[in-house]
mmCIF file of C-alpha atoms in Angstrom:
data_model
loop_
_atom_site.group_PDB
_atom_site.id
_atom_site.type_symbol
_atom_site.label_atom_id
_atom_site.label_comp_id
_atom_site.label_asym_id
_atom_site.label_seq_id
_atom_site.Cartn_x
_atom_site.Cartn_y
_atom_site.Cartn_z
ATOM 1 C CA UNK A 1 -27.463 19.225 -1.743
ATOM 2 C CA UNK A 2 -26.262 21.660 0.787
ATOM 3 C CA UNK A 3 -24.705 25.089 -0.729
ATOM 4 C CA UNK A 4 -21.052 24.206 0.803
ATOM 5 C CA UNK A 5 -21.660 21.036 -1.544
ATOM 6 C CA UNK A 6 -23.033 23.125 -4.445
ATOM 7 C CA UNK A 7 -19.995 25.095 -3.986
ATOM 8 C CA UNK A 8 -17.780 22.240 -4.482
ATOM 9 C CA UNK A 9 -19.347 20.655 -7.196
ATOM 10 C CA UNK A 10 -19.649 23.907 -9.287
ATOM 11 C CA UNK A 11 -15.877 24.626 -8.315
ATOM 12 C CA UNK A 12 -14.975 21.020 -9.526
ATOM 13 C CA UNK A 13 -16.678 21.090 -13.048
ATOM 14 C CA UNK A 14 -14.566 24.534 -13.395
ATOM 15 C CA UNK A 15 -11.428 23.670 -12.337
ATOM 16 C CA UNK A 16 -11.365 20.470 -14.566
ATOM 17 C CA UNK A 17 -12.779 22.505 -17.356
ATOM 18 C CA UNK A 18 -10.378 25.824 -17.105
ATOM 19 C CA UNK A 19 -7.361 24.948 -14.793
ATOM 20 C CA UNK A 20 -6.514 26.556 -11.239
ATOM 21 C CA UNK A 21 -4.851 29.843 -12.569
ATOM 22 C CA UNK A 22 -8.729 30.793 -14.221
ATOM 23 C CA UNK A 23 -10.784 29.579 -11.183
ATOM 24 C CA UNK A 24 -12.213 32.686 -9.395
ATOM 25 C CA UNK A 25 -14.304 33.266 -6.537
ATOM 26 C CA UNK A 26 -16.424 35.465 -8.788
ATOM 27 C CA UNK A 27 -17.042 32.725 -11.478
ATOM 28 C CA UNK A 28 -17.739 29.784 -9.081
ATOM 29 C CA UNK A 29 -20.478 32.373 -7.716
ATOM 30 C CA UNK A 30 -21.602 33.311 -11.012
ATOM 31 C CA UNK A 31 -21.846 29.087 -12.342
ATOM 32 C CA UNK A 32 -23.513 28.384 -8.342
ATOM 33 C CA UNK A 33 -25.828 31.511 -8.821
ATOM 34 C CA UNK A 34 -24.904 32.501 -5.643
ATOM 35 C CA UNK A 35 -23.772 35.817 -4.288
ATOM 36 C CA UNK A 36 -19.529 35.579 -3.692
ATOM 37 C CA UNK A 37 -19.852 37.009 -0.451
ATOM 38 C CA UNK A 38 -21.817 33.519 0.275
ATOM 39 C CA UNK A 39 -18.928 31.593 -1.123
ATOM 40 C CA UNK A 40 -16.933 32.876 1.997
ATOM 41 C CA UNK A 41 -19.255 31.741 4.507
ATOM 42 C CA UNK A 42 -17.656 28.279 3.530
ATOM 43 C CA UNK A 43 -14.184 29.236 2.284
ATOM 44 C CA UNK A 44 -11.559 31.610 3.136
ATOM 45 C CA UNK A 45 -10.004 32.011 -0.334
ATOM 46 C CA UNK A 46 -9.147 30.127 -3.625
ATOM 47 C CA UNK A 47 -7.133 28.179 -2.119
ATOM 48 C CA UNK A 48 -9.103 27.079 0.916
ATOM 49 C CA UNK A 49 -11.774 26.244 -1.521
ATOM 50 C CA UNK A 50 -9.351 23.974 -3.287
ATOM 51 C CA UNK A 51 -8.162 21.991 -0.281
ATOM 52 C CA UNK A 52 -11.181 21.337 0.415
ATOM 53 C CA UNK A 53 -11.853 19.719 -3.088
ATOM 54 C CA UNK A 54 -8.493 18.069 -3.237
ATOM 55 C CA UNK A 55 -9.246 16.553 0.818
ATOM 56 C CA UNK A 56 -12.709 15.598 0.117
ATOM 57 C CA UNK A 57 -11.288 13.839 -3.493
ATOM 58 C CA UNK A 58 -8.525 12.142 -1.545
ATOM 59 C CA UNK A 59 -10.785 10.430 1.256
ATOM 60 C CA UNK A 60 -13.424 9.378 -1.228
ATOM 61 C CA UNK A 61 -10.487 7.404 -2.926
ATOM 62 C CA UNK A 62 -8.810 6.161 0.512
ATOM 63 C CA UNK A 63 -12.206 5.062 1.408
ATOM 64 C CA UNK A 64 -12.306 3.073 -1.902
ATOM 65 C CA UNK A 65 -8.890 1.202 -1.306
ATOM 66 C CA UNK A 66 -10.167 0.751 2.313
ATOM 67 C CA UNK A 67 -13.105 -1.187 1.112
ATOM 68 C CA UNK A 68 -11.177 -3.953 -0.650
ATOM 69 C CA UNK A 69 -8.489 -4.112 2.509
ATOM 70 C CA UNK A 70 -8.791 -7.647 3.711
ATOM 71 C CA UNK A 71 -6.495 -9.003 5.918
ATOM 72 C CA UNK A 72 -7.799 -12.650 5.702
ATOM 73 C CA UNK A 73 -7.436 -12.747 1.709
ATOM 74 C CA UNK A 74 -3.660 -13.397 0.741
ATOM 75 C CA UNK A 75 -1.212 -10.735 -0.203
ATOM 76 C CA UNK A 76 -1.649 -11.457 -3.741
ATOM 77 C CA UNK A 77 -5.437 -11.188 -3.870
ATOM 78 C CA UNK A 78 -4.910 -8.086 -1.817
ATOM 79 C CA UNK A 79 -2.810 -6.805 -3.962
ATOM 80 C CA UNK A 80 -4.930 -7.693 -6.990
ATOM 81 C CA UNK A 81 -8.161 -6.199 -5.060
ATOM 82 C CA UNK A 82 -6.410 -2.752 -4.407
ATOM 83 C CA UNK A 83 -5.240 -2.139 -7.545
ATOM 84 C CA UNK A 84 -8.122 -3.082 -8.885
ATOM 85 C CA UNK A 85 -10.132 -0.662 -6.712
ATOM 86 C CA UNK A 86 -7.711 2.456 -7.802
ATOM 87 C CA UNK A 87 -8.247 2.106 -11.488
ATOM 88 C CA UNK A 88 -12.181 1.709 -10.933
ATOM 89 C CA UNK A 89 -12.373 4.478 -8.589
ATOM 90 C CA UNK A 90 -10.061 7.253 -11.344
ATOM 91 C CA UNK A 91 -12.516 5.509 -13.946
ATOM 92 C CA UNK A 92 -15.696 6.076 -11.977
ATOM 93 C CA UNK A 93 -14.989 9.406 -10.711
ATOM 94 C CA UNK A 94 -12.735 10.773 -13.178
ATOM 95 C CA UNK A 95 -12.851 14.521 -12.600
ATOM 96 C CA UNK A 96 -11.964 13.953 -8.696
ATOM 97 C CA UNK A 97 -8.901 11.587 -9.826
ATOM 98 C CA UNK A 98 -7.585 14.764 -11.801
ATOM 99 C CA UNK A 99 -8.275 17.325 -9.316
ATOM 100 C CA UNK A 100 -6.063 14.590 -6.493
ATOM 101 C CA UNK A 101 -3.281 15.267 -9.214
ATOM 102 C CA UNK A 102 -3.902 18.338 -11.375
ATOM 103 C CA UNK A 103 -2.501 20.766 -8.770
ATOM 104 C CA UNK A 104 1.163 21.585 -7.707
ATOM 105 C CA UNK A 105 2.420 22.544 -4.854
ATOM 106 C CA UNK A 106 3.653 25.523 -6.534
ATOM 107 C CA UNK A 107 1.044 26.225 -8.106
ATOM 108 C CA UNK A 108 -0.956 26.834 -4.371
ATOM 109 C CA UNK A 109 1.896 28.894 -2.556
ATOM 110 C CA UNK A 110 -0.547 28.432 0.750
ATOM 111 C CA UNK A 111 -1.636 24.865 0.673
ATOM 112 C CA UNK A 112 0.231 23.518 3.227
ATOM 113 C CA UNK A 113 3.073 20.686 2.065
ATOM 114 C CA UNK A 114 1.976 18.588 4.671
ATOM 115 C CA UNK A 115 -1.438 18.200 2.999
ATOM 116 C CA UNK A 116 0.127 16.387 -0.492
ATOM 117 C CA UNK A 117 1.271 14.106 1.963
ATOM 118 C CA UNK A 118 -1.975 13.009 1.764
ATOM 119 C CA UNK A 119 -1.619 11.677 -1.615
ATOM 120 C CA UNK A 120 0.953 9.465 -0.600
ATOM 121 C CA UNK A 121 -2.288 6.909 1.658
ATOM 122 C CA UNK A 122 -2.868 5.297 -1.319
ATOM 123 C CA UNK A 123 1.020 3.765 -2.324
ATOM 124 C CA UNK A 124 1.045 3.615 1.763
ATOM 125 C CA UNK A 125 -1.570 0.908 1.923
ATOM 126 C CA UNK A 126 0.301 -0.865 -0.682
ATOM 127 C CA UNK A 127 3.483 -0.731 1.419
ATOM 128 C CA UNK A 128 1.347 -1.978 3.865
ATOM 129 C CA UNK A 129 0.296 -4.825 2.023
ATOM 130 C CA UNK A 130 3.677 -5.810 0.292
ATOM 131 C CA UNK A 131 5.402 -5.534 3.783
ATOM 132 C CA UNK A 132 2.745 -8.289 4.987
ATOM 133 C CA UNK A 133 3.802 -10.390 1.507
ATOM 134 C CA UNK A 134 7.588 -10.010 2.648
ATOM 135 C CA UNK A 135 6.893 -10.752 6.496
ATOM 136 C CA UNK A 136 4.295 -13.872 4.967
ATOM 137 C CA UNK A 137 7.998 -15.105 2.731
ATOM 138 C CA UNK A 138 5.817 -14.963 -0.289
ATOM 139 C CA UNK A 139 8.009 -12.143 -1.550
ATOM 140 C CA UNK A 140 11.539 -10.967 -0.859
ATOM 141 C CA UNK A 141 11.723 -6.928 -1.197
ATOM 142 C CA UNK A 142 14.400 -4.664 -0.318
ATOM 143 C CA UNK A 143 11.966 -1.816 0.097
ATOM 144 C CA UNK A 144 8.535 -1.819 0.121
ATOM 145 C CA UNK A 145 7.805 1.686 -0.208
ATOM 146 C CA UNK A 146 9.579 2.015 -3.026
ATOM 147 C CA UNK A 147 8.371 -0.938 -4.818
ATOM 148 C CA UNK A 148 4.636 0.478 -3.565
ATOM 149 C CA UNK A 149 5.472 3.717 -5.423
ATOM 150 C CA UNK A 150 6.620 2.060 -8.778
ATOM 151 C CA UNK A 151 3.334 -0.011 -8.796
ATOM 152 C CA UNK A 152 1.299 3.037 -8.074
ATOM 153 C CA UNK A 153 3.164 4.976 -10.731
ATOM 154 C CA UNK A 154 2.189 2.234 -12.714
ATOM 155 C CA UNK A 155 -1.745 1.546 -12.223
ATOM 156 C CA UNK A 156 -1.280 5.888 -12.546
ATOM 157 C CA UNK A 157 0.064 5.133 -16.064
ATOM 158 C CA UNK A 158 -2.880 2.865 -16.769
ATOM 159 C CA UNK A 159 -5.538 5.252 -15.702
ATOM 160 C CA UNK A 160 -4.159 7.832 -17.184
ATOM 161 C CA UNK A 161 -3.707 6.236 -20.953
ATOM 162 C CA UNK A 162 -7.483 5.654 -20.416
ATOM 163 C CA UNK A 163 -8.849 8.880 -19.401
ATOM 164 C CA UNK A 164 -6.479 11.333 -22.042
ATOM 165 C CA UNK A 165 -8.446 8.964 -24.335
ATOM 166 C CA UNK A 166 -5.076 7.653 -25.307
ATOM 167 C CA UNK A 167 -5.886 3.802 -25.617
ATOM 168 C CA UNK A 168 -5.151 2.385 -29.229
ATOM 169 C CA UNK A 169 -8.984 2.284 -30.393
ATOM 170 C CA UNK A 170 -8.450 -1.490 -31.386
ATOM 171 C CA UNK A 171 -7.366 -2.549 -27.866
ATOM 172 C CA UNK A 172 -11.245 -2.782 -25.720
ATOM 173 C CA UNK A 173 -10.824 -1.104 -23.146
ATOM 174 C CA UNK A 174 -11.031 -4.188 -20.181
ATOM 175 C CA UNK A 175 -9.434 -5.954 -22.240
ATOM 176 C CA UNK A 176 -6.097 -3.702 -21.732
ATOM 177 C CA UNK A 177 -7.264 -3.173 -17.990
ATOM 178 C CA UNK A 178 -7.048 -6.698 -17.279
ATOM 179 C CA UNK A 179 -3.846 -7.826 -19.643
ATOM 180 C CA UNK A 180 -2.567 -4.129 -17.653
ATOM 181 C CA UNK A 181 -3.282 -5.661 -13.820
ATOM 182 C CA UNK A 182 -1.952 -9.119 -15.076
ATOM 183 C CA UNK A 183 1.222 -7.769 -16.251
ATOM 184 C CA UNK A 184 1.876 -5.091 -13.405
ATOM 185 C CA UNK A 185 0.713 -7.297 -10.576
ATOM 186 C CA UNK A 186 2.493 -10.645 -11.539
ATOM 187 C CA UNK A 187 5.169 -9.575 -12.788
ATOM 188 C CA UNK A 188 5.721 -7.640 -9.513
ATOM 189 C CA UNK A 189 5.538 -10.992 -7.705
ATOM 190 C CA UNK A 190 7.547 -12.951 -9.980
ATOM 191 C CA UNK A 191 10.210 -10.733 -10.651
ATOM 192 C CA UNK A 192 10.520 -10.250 -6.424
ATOM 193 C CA UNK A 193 10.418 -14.248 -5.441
ATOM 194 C CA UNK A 194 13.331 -14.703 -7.915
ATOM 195 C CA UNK A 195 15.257 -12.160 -6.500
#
């Protein structure tokens, strides 16, 4: 592991542990037992640092939803596939799902807006994919961004019940996962071909 990723990783644990208001160059150097001064070979500031943890935790999931894109499969197994492929990746790599959403744009007066926008590949791709449902006639939507965004909001709701340790300890936990994607995904497409 190079420092730059030592860096990171040490700068991750923290951040999840302690929020972005206690993270300091000082302690990441402290935790990394590494000088501070070294810490700016990589990294301007805080914030620099940051970006570069929320980037790196943004493409890792990108490239996740980008493994299960298949054009040949139909929009519904698509669909199925990339929704699928979010909640595994927030429940395989939990601390950088939280660092993706943990931080505010307030919060990081210097990150630049334009860099949240990030964020926003992962509903994209599902525009993407209901558009090709709509153009295919296998679904009739007004908007498909929108609709993208309320299914994202919802597989968000999912992932989140699980990792705030929130599921009902008599529900398993792939059990709800799968009655969750069943519910979310169909009734998506039946509640649009009716329409």
């Amino acid at each position: 592991m190079s420092l730059r990723e030592e860096i990171l990783e040490v700068s991750k644990e923290l951040l999840i542990k302690e929020g972005f208001s206690k993270l300091s160059m000082r302690r990441i150097a402290e935790r990394a037992d590494v000088s501070a001064t070294s810490i700016y070979l990589y990294f301007k500031n805080k914030d620099d640092l940051l970006l570069a943890l929320i980037e790196e935790s943004i493409e890792n999931l990108k490239a996740s939803l980008m493994e299960v894109v298949d054009a040949s499969k139909g929009f519904l197994m698509q669909l199925e596939d990339m929704a699928r492929a979010y909640i595994e990746y927030a429940l395989n790599h939990p601390q950088e799902y939280e660092i993706i959403y943990m931080v505010r744009p307030e919060e990081m007066p210097k990150y630049p807006k334009e860099k949240f926008m990030n964020i926003r590949s992962g509903y994209e791709l599902l525009a993407d994919i209901i558009r090709e449902g709509h153009d295919q006639e296998q679904i009739d939507v007004e908007d498909a961004l929108i609709n993208a965004y309320t299914l994202w909001a919802q597989l968000h709701g999912v992932v989140s019940v699980i990792l705030n340790k929130r599921l009902d300890t008599r529900i398993p936990q792939q059990q709800f996962i799968e009655q969750a994607l069943e519910n979310i995904i169909r009734g998506f497409v039946m509640q649009k071909t009716q329409a």
